[in-house]
């Protein structure tokens, strides 16, 4: 039986999901997530992240961010009935190609799901909850943005179902292009005014 999480470890609860802080005990789950070729197909260099890099860099970076970022921002483990499904993140904009959107009043949305958890609405449910929190809890937030590869149709559908709209396509000069990068990347965005209108 799973032990109840300390309240401060839970970021949000939705109908089916718990979004909670990562801990060092999540190393096997994060290693499996980021080591899955299908998960990483459209992310970074398109290659699985080696286990030593997850242990030495990636997970420690996620844990440090809880202290370094403003409260409520960071990367959150997604669980349904105690099962690890992946993660969803909300943080200051930093992705390549977001220059016009990298303003202090905007936040960037991201997510990664295990293949077995896809197609069930979990990503949309988590993303919608984080977008709602971004605007409801943070009065200074004027927009939420996200990027993905243009050919990543499933991720684009999640962003659209979450309420974000395609605002532009761009081409980045990747040092090691991956299949599909020739079609460019896309930026999606949702403003506070649009969110307010959609939630009336």
PDB file of C-alpha atoms in Angstrom:
ATOM      1  CA  UNK A   1       0.000   0.000   0.000  1.00  0.00           C
ATOM      2  CA  UNK A   2       1.339   3.443  -0.928  1.00  0.00           C
ATOM      3  CA  UNK A   3       2.122   5.805   1.918  1.00  0.00           C
ATOM      4  CA  UNK A   4       0.250   9.142   1.713  1.00  0.00           C
ATOM      5  CA  UNK A   5       2.402  11.938   0.339  1.00  0.00           C
ATOM      6  CA  UNK A   6       3.277  14.896   2.582  1.00  0.00           C
ATOM      7  CA  UNK A   7       1.041  17.813   1.495  1.00  0.00           C
ATOM      8  CA  UNK A   8       4.007  19.960   0.422  1.00  0.00           C
ATOM      9  CA  UNK A   9       5.099  17.273  -2.027  1.00  0.00           C
ATOM     10  CA  UNK A  10       1.821  17.388  -3.964  1.00  0.00           C
ATOM     11  CA  UNK A  11       1.606  20.168  -6.538  1.00  0.00           C
ATOM     12  CA  UNK A  12      -1.844  19.416  -7.921  1.00  0.00           C
ATOM     13  CA  UNK A  13      -4.528  16.768  -7.989  1.00  0.00           C
ATOM     14  CA  UNK A  14      -6.877  16.240 -10.922  1.00  0.00           C
ATOM     15  CA  UNK A  15      -9.669  13.729 -11.468  1.00  0.00           C
ATOM     16  CA  UNK A  16      -7.166  10.971 -12.221  1.00  0.00           C
ATOM     17  CA  UNK A  17      -3.708  12.335 -11.518  1.00  0.00           C
ATOM     18  CA  UNK A  18      -1.410  13.429  -8.745  1.00  0.00           C
ATOM     19  CA  UNK A  19       1.337  15.879  -9.749  1.00  0.00           C
ATOM     20  CA  UNK A  20       4.028  15.640  -7.097  1.00  0.00           C
ATOM     21  CA  UNK A  21       7.638  16.524  -6.471  1.00  0.00           C
ATOM     22  CA  UNK A  22      10.314  14.163  -7.630  1.00  0.00           C
ATOM     23  CA  UNK A  23      12.623  12.644  -5.020  1.00  0.00           C
ATOM     24  CA  UNK A  24      15.888  10.731  -5.267  1.00  0.00           C
ATOM     25  CA  UNK A  25      13.826   7.519  -4.996  1.00  0.00           C
ATOM     26  CA  UNK A  26      12.434   8.243  -8.466  1.00  0.00           C
ATOM     27  CA  UNK A  27      15.777   7.550 -10.141  1.00  0.00           C
ATOM     28  CA  UNK A  28      14.701   4.179 -11.652  1.00  0.00           C
ATOM     29  CA  UNK A  29      11.472   5.659 -13.032  1.00  0.00           C
ATOM     30  CA  UNK A  30      13.184   8.726 -14.525  1.00  0.00           C
ATOM     31  CA  UNK A  31      15.964   6.562 -15.958  1.00  0.00           C
ATOM     32  CA  UNK A  32      13.394   4.334 -17.662  1.00  0.00           C
ATOM     33  CA  UNK A  33      11.406   7.326 -18.951  1.00  0.00           C
ATOM     34  CA  UNK A  34      14.348   9.219 -20.409  1.00  0.00           C
ATOM     35  CA  UNK A  35      16.053   6.046 -21.603  1.00  0.00           C
ATOM     36  CA  UNK A  36      13.091   5.054 -23.768  1.00  0.00           C
ATOM     37  CA  UNK A  37      13.776   5.722 -27.482  1.00  0.00           C
ATOM     38  CA  UNK A  38      10.072   6.317 -28.156  1.00  0.00           C
ATOM     39  CA  UNK A  39       9.851   8.940 -25.388  1.00  0.00           C
ATOM     40  CA  UNK A  40      12.960  10.760 -26.599  1.00  0.00           C
ATOM     41  CA  UNK A  41      12.237  10.547 -30.331  1.00  0.00           C
ATOM     42  CA  UNK A  42      11.286  14.238 -30.669  1.00  0.00           C
ATOM     43  CA  UNK A  43      13.284  15.643 -27.734  1.00  0.00           C
ATOM     44  CA  UNK A  44      16.774  17.176 -27.730  1.00  0.00           C
ATOM     45  CA  UNK A  45      19.010  15.033 -29.974  1.00  0.00           C
ATOM     46  CA  UNK A  46      16.364  12.316 -30.349  1.00  0.00           C
ATOM     47  CA  UNK A  47      18.436   9.791 -28.419  1.00  0.00           C
ATOM     48  CA  UNK A  48      17.796   8.064 -25.070  1.00  0.00           C
ATOM     49  CA  UNK A  49      19.538   9.686 -22.117  1.00  0.00           C
ATOM     50  CA  UNK A  50      22.248   7.409 -20.654  1.00  0.00           C
ATOM     51  CA  UNK A  51      21.563   6.216 -17.088  1.00  0.00           C
ATOM     52  CA  UNK A  52      24.687   7.889 -15.676  1.00  0.00           C
ATOM     53  CA  UNK A  53      23.609  11.249 -17.077  1.00  0.00           C
ATOM     54  CA  UNK A  54      20.147  10.843 -15.548  1.00  0.00           C
ATOM     55  CA  UNK A  55      21.718  10.042 -12.174  1.00  0.00           C
ATOM     56  CA  UNK A  56      24.463  12.680 -12.255  1.00  0.00           C
ATOM     57  CA  UNK A  57      22.770  15.575 -14.066  1.00  0.00           C
ATOM     58  CA  UNK A  58      19.126  15.274 -15.017  1.00  0.00           C
ATOM     59  CA  UNK A  59      17.435  14.166 -11.781  1.00  0.00           C
ATOM     60  CA  UNK A  60      19.677  16.318  -9.521  1.00  0.00           C
ATOM     61  CA  UNK A  61      18.783  19.284 -11.739  1.00  0.00           C
ATOM     62  CA  UNK A  62      15.071  18.599 -11.340  1.00  0.00           C
ATOM     63  CA  UNK A  63      15.466  18.406  -7.549  1.00  0.00           C
ATOM     64  CA  UNK A  64      17.530  21.616  -7.360  1.00  0.00           C
ATOM     65  CA  UNK A  65      14.899  23.488  -9.341  1.00  0.00           C
ATOM     66  CA  UNK A  66      12.357  23.219  -6.512  1.00  0.00           C
ATOM     67  CA  UNK A  67      14.602  25.479  -4.422  1.00  0.00           C
ATOM     68  CA  UNK A  68      15.886  27.673  -7.246  1.00  0.00           C
ATOM     69  CA  UNK A  69      12.622  28.449  -9.061  1.00  0.00           C
ATOM     70  CA  UNK A  70       9.710  30.448  -7.655  1.00  0.00           C
ATOM     71  CA  UNK A  71       7.260  28.372  -5.641  1.00  0.00           C
ATOM     72  CA  UNK A  72       4.949  26.276  -7.788  1.00  0.00           C
ATOM     73  CA  UNK A  73       7.313  26.016 -10.748  1.00  0.00           C
ATOM     74  CA  UNK A  74       9.388  22.989 -11.695  1.00  0.00           C
ATOM     75  CA  UNK A  75       8.976  19.489 -13.062  1.00  0.00           C
ATOM     76  CA  UNK A  76       6.365  17.253 -11.471  1.00  0.00           C
ATOM     77  CA  UNK A  77       5.980  13.486 -11.485  1.00  0.00           C
ATOM     78  CA  UNK A  78       2.637  12.281 -12.826  1.00  0.00           C
ATOM     79  CA  UNK A  79       0.972   9.415 -11.001  1.00  0.00           C
ATOM     80  CA  UNK A  80      -2.343   7.629 -11.468  1.00  0.00           C
ATOM     81  CA  UNK A  81      -3.316   5.139  -8.768  1.00  0.00           C
ATOM     82  CA  UNK A  82       0.295   5.134  -7.606  1.00  0.00           C
ATOM     83  CA  UNK A  83       1.667   4.322 -11.081  1.00  0.00           C
ATOM     84  CA  UNK A  84       4.386   6.578 -12.509  1.00  0.00           C
ATOM     85  CA  UNK A  85       3.266   7.852 -15.918  1.00  0.00           C
ATOM     86  CA  UNK A  86       5.846  10.524 -16.722  1.00  0.00           C
ATOM     87  CA  UNK A  87       6.207  14.194 -15.934  1.00  0.00           C
ATOM     88  CA  UNK A  88       4.795  17.638 -16.617  1.00  0.00           C
ATOM     89  CA  UNK A  89       6.689  20.892 -16.134  1.00  0.00           C
ATOM     90  CA  UNK A  90       6.093  24.608 -15.845  1.00  0.00           C
ATOM     91  CA  UNK A  91       9.102  26.921 -15.745  1.00  0.00           C
ATOM     92  CA  UNK A  92      10.550  30.165 -17.155  1.00  0.00           C
ATOM     93  CA  UNK A  93      10.888  29.945 -20.971  1.00  0.00           C
ATOM     94  CA  UNK A  94      14.229  28.529 -22.056  1.00  0.00           C
ATOM     95  CA  UNK A  95      13.747  26.382 -25.177  1.00  0.00           C
ATOM     96  CA  UNK A  96      15.517  27.093 -28.458  1.00  0.00           C
ATOM     97  CA  UNK A  97      13.399  29.241 -30.764  1.00  0.00           C
ATOM     98  CA  UNK A  98      11.358  30.938 -28.041  1.00  0.00           C
ATOM     99  CA  UNK A  99      13.187  34.284 -28.151  1.00  0.00           C
ATOM    100  CA  UNK A 100      10.091  36.515 -28.646  1.00  0.00           C
ATOM    101  CA  UNK A 101       8.284  34.562 -25.933  1.00  0.00           C
ATOM    102  CA  UNK A 102      11.109  34.601 -23.381  1.00  0.00           C
ATOM    103  CA  UNK A 103       9.605  37.352 -21.269  1.00  0.00           C
ATOM    104  CA  UNK A 104       9.421  37.440 -17.479  1.00  0.00           C
ATOM    105  CA  UNK A 105       5.606  37.366 -17.600  1.00  0.00           C
ATOM    106  CA  UNK A 106       5.463  34.065 -19.518  1.00  0.00           C
ATOM    107  CA  UNK A 107       5.947  30.442 -18.504  1.00  0.00           C
ATOM    108  CA  UNK A 108       6.876  27.388 -20.576  1.00  0.00           C
ATOM    109  CA  UNK A 109       4.907  24.143 -20.465  1.00  0.00           C
ATOM    110  CA  UNK A 110       6.437  20.707 -21.095  1.00  0.00           C
ATOM    111  CA  UNK A 111       5.661  17.027 -20.587  1.00  0.00           C
ATOM    112  CA  UNK A 112       6.958  13.484 -21.172  1.00  0.00           C
ATOM    113  CA  UNK A 113       4.851  10.353 -20.888  1.00  0.00           C
ATOM    114  CA  UNK A 114       5.653   6.665 -20.939  1.00  0.00           C
ATOM    115  CA  UNK A 115       4.366   5.068 -24.173  1.00  0.00           C
ATOM    116  CA  UNK A 116       1.885   2.915 -22.236  1.00  0.00           C
ATOM    117  CA  UNK A 117       0.292   6.076 -20.771  1.00  0.00           C
ATOM    118  CA  UNK A 118      -0.266   7.812 -24.096  1.00  0.00           C
ATOM    119  CA  UNK A 119      -3.575   8.203 -25.857  1.00  0.00           C
ATOM    120  CA  UNK A 120      -5.530   8.193 -22.595  1.00  0.00           C
ATOM    121  CA  UNK A 121      -5.776  11.947 -22.033  1.00  0.00           C
ATOM    122  CA  UNK A 122      -3.245  12.069 -19.197  1.00  0.00           C
ATOM    123  CA  UNK A 123      -0.952  14.602 -20.875  1.00  0.00           C
ATOM    124  CA  UNK A 124      -3.867  16.927 -21.636  1.00  0.00           C
ATOM    125  CA  UNK A 125      -5.220  16.556 -18.090  1.00  0.00           C
ATOM    126  CA  UNK A 126      -1.860  17.398 -16.522  1.00  0.00           C
ATOM    127  CA  UNK A 127      -1.110  20.234 -18.938  1.00  0.00           C
ATOM    128  CA  UNK A 128      -4.545  21.785 -18.444  1.00  0.00           C
ATOM    129  CA  UNK A 129      -4.100  21.681 -14.670  1.00  0.00           C
ATOM    130  CA  UNK A 130      -0.690  23.373 -14.842  1.00  0.00           C
ATOM    131  CA  UNK A 131      -1.892  26.048 -17.271  1.00  0.00           C
ATOM    132  CA  UNK A 132      -4.841  26.779 -14.991  1.00  0.00           C
ATOM    133  CA  UNK A 133      -2.493  27.038 -12.005  1.00  0.00           C
ATOM    134  CA  UNK A 134      -0.142  29.315 -13.947  1.00  0.00           C
ATOM    135  CA  UNK A 135      -2.885  31.882 -14.445  1.00  0.00           C
ATOM    136  CA  UNK A 136      -4.973  31.351 -11.291  1.00  0.00           C
ATOM    137  CA  UNK A 137      -2.081  31.283  -8.811  1.00  0.00           C
ATOM    138  CA  UNK A 138       0.335  33.700 -10.481  1.00  0.00           C
ATOM    139  CA  UNK A 139      -1.253  37.099 -11.255  1.00  0.00           C
ATOM    140  CA  UNK A 140       1.893  38.243 -13.077  1.00  0.00           C
ATOM    141  CA  UNK A 141       1.689  35.442 -15.644  1.00  0.00           C
ATOM    142  CA  UNK A 142       0.442  36.831 -18.947  1.00  0.00           C
ATOM    143  CA  UNK A 143       1.070  33.805 -21.145  1.00  0.00           C
ATOM    144  CA  UNK A 144       2.022  30.125 -21.341  1.00  0.00           C
ATOM    145  CA  UNK A 145       4.137  28.895 -24.248  1.00  0.00           C
ATOM    146  CA  UNK A 146       5.408  25.545 -25.508  1.00  0.00           C
ATOM    147  CA  UNK A 147       7.468  24.164 -28.379  1.00  0.00           C
ATOM    148  CA  UNK A 148       7.654  20.850 -30.178  1.00  0.00           C
ATOM    149  CA  UNK A 149       8.802  19.513 -33.518  1.00  0.00           C
ATOM    150  CA  UNK A 150       6.374  20.266 -36.328  1.00  0.00           C
ATOM    151  CA  UNK A 151       6.089  16.543 -37.101  1.00  0.00           C
ATOM    152  CA  UNK A 152       5.205  15.643 -33.502  1.00  0.00           C
ATOM    153  CA  UNK A 153       1.469  15.470 -34.171  1.00  0.00           C
ATOM    154  CA  UNK A 154       0.476  13.833 -30.840  1.00  0.00           C
ATOM    155  CA  UNK A 155       2.186  16.577 -28.816  1.00  0.00           C
ATOM    156  CA  UNK A 156       0.606  19.269 -30.981  1.00  0.00           C
ATOM    157  CA  UNK A 157      -2.814  17.762 -30.299  1.00  0.00           C
ATOM    158  CA  UNK A 158      -2.155  17.876 -26.546  1.00  0.00           C
ATOM    159  CA  UNK A 159      -1.249  21.560 -26.768  1.00  0.00           C
ATOM    160  CA  UNK A 160      -4.349  22.335 -28.819  1.00  0.00           C
ATOM    161  CA  UNK A 161      -6.621  20.437 -26.431  1.00  0.00           C
ATOM    162  CA  UNK A 162      -5.018  22.339 -23.559  1.00  0.00           C
ATOM    163  CA  UNK A 163      -6.041  25.594 -25.247  1.00  0.00           C
ATOM    164  CA  UNK A 164      -2.720  26.721 -26.706  1.00  0.00           C
ATOM    165  CA  UNK A 165      -2.687  27.975 -30.291  1.00  0.00           C
ATOM    166  CA  UNK A 166      -0.028  27.642 -32.962  1.00  0.00           C
ATOM    167  CA  UNK A 167       1.648  31.023 -33.341  1.00  0.00           C
ATOM    168  CA  UNK A 168       4.613  30.301 -35.592  1.00  0.00           C
ATOM    169  CA  UNK A 169       6.974  27.755 -37.104  1.00  0.00           C
ATOM    170  CA  UNK A 170      10.736  28.193 -36.992  1.00  0.00           C
ATOM    171  CA  UNK A 171      13.858  26.382 -38.118  1.00  0.00           C
ATOM    172  CA  UNK A 172      16.744  25.927 -35.702  1.00  0.00           C
ATOM    173  CA  UNK A 173      20.324  25.161 -36.662  1.00  0.00           C
ATOM    174  CA  UNK A 174      20.661  21.847 -34.840  1.00  0.00           C
ATOM    175  CA  UNK A 175      24.253  20.513 -34.677  1.00  0.00           C
ATOM    176  CA  UNK A 176      22.986  16.943 -35.083  1.00  0.00           C
ATOM    177  CA  UNK A 177      19.629  17.022 -36.940  1.00  0.00           C
ATOM    178  CA  UNK A 178      17.153  14.225 -36.286  1.00  0.00           C
ATOM    179  CA  UNK A 179      14.512  12.824 -38.666  1.00  0.00           C
ATOM    180  CA  UNK A 180      11.720  15.353 -39.107  1.00  0.00           C
ATOM    181  CA  UNK A 181      13.781  18.380 -38.096  1.00  0.00           C
ATOM    182  CA  UNK A 182      13.769  19.546 -41.713  1.00  0.00           C
ATOM    183  CA  UNK A 183      10.103  20.472 -41.193  1.00  0.00           C
ATOM    184  CA  UNK A 184      11.003  22.840 -38.367  1.00  0.00           C
ATOM    185  CA  UNK A 185       9.644  23.372 -34.878  1.00  0.00           C
ATOM    186  CA  UNK A 186       6.451  25.047 -33.753  1.00  0.00           C
ATOM    187  CA  UNK A 187       5.600  27.496 -30.996  1.00  0.00           C
ATOM    188  CA  UNK A 188       2.235  27.354 -29.259  1.00  0.00           C
ATOM    189  CA  UNK A 189       0.939  29.980 -26.848  1.00  0.00           C
ATOM    190  CA  UNK A 190      -2.022  30.942 -24.697  1.00  0.00           C
ATOM    191  CA  UNK A 191      -2.502  34.416 -23.245  1.00  0.00           C
ATOM    192  CA  UNK A 192      -4.217  35.223 -19.982  1.00  0.00           C
ATOM    193  CA  UNK A 193      -7.045  36.950 -21.874  1.00  0.00           C
ATOM    194  CA  UNK A 194      -7.569  33.885 -24.080  1.00  0.00           C
ATOM    195  CA  UNK A 195      -7.527  31.564 -21.078  1.00  0.00           C
ATOM    196  CA  UNK A 196     -10.045  33.759 -19.226  1.00  0.00           C
ATOM    197  CA  UNK A 197     -12.349  33.805 -22.238  1.00  0.00           C
ATOM    198  CA  UNK A 198     -12.115  30.015 -22.634  1.00  0.00           C
ATOM    199  CA  UNK A 199     -12.928  29.363 -18.953  1.00  0.00           C
ATOM    200  CA  UNK A 200     -15.966  31.617 -18.688  1.00  0.00           C
TER     201      UNK A 200
END
